[in-house]
């Protein structure tokens, strides 16, 4: 994957002054609640630059990136999580994938999102329309993913994810996904929190946390001021007895490569290879949908590559 350079020098300086992106894990109230929290401002800006997103598209896909970064804390090693939304509204759908090690990639089905009229709010319910949300766990050593699917009820990713966990895993959860835009529509702070009830958690603790969540300050605004996601959790949930467990790096990353796509070209059928050599276009361009990296092959490269594999003749 080729990361595209962020051109806004003021934004680059702002990002450099922030704490490094990362995922923090905590336990609350005698280990009854697990908290996963993200600081991900650079991640969201790199996503935006690579996919060339407008503010609305950044908000929609950014929320999904934050969610996937939270969810992948539930798997280990080389395991990964896929978050997929299929919907009938202008958004069309979202696909995001995140690894346990903290790498996140993914894309919007419609970029730009087609709007019939300017937005009056950031309520995405109508933009999602009717749809389904699925979360898949791809575990190392297992051929098939473990997938749960629920119908979207809110058109609000945080609420629909909580509903998904309640229905699919019978686990009470709470999600907060936050992007802060400045007056130039730049993302200057972005983070998220995932609260998950552990077995035998007291119901009144969950009720207290739900009330607390309603009064919490904006995570994105807090992080835009140069503070860390760890200090946010430790300050806001101090009365619940915070115990920090671990920190992991987090970043926009995709394992695609030119070699991967070269292998793909080599394995095309004979007719497809002949068509490429005869009709082009040249240079041939293949694009990774997950990170928007463009790979190119000149005509002479393709003649060598495709004839070398015995699939075509001039």
Short mmCIF file of N, CA and C in Angstrom, two decimals, residues 270 273-280 282 298-308 310-314:
data_model
loop_
_atom_site.label_atom_id
_atom_site.label_comp_id
_atom_site.label_asym_id
_atom_site.label_seq_id
_atom_site.Cartn_x
_atom_site.Cartn_y
_atom_site.Cartn_z
N UNK A 270 -6.60 -17.47 -20.58
CA UNK A 270 -5.92 -17.18 -21.84
C UNK A 270 -6.64 -16.07 -22.61
N UNK A 273 -6.08 -12.62 -21.06
CA UNK A 273 -4.72 -12.13 -21.32
C UNK A 273 -4.59 -11.61 -22.75
N UNK A 274 -5.15 -12.34 -23.69
CA UNK A 274 -5.08 -11.92 -25.09
C UNK A 274 -5.82 -10.61 -25.30
N UNK A 275 -6.95 -10.45 -24.63
CA UNK A 275 -7.72 -9.23 -24.75
C UNK A 275 -6.96 -8.03 -24.21
N UNK A 276 -6.28 -8.21 -23.07
CA UNK A 276 -5.48 -7.13 -22.49
C UNK A 276 -4.38 -6.71 -23.45
N UNK A 277 -3.64 -7.68 -24.00
CA UNK A 277 -2.52 -7.37 -24.89
C UNK A 277 -2.99 -6.72 -26.18
N UNK A 278 -4.17 -7.08 -26.63
CA UNK A 278 -4.68 -6.55 -27.89
C UNK A 278 -5.34 -5.18 -27.72
N UNK A 279 -6.12 -5.02 -26.66
CA UNK A 279 -6.96 -3.82 -26.51
C UNK A 279 -6.56 -2.87 -25.39
N UNK A 280 -5.63 -3.32 -24.52
CA UNK A 280 -5.23 -2.43 -23.43
C UNK A 280 -6.34 -2.24 -22.41
N UNK A 282 -3.43 0.98 -22.13
CA UNK A 282 -2.06 1.06 -21.65
C UNK A 282 -1.76 2.49 -21.17
N UNK A 298 3.05 -0.97 -17.83
CA UNK A 298 3.20 -0.51 -19.21
C UNK A 298 3.02 -1.70 -20.17
N UNK A 299 2.83 -1.38 -21.44
CA UNK A 299 2.56 -2.41 -22.44
C UNK A 299 3.69 -3.44 -22.52
N UNK A 300 4.93 -2.94 -22.51
CA UNK A 300 6.06 -3.88 -22.62
C UNK A 300 6.14 -4.82 -21.43
N UNK A 301 5.73 -4.31 -20.22
CA UNK A 301 5.72 -5.16 -19.04
C UNK A 301 4.68 -6.27 -19.19
N UNK A 302 3.52 -5.90 -19.70
CA UNK A 302 2.44 -6.87 -19.86
C UNK A 302 2.80 -7.91 -20.93
N UNK A 303 3.45 -7.47 -22.00
CA UNK A 303 3.86 -8.43 -23.04
C UNK A 303 4.79 -9.48 -22.44
N UNK A 304 5.70 -9.03 -21.62
CA UNK A 304 6.64 -9.96 -20.98
C UNK A 304 5.93 -10.83 -19.95
N UNK A 305 5.08 -10.19 -19.14
CA UNK A 305 4.41 -10.89 -18.04
C UNK A 305 3.40 -11.91 -18.53
N UNK A 306 2.54 -11.52 -19.45
CA UNK A 306 1.46 -12.40 -19.88
C UNK A 306 1.91 -13.46 -20.87
N UNK A 307 2.86 -13.14 -21.73
CA UNK A 307 3.38 -14.17 -22.66
C UNK A 307 4.28 -15.15 -21.94
N UNK A 308 4.96 -14.64 -20.90
CA UNK A 308 5.86 -15.48 -20.11
C UNK A 308 5.11 -16.63 -19.46
N UNK A 310 2.58 -18.12 -20.71
CA UNK A 310 2.00 -19.02 -21.70
C UNK A 310 0.56 -18.79 -22.00
N UNK A 311 0.05 -17.55 -21.73
CA UNK A 311 -1.38 -17.32 -21.89
C UNK A 311 -1.78 -16.54 -23.11
N UNK A 312 -0.79 -15.94 -23.82
CA UNK A 312 -1.19 -15.12 -24.94
C UNK A 312 -0.08 -15.05 -25.99
N UNK A 313 -0.45 -14.70 -27.20
CA UNK A 313 0.51 -14.55 -28.29
C UNK A 313 0.12 -13.35 -29.11
N UNK A 314 1.11 -12.62 -29.62
CA UNK A 314 0.82 -11.46 -30.46
C UNK A 314 0.61 -11.90 -31.90
#
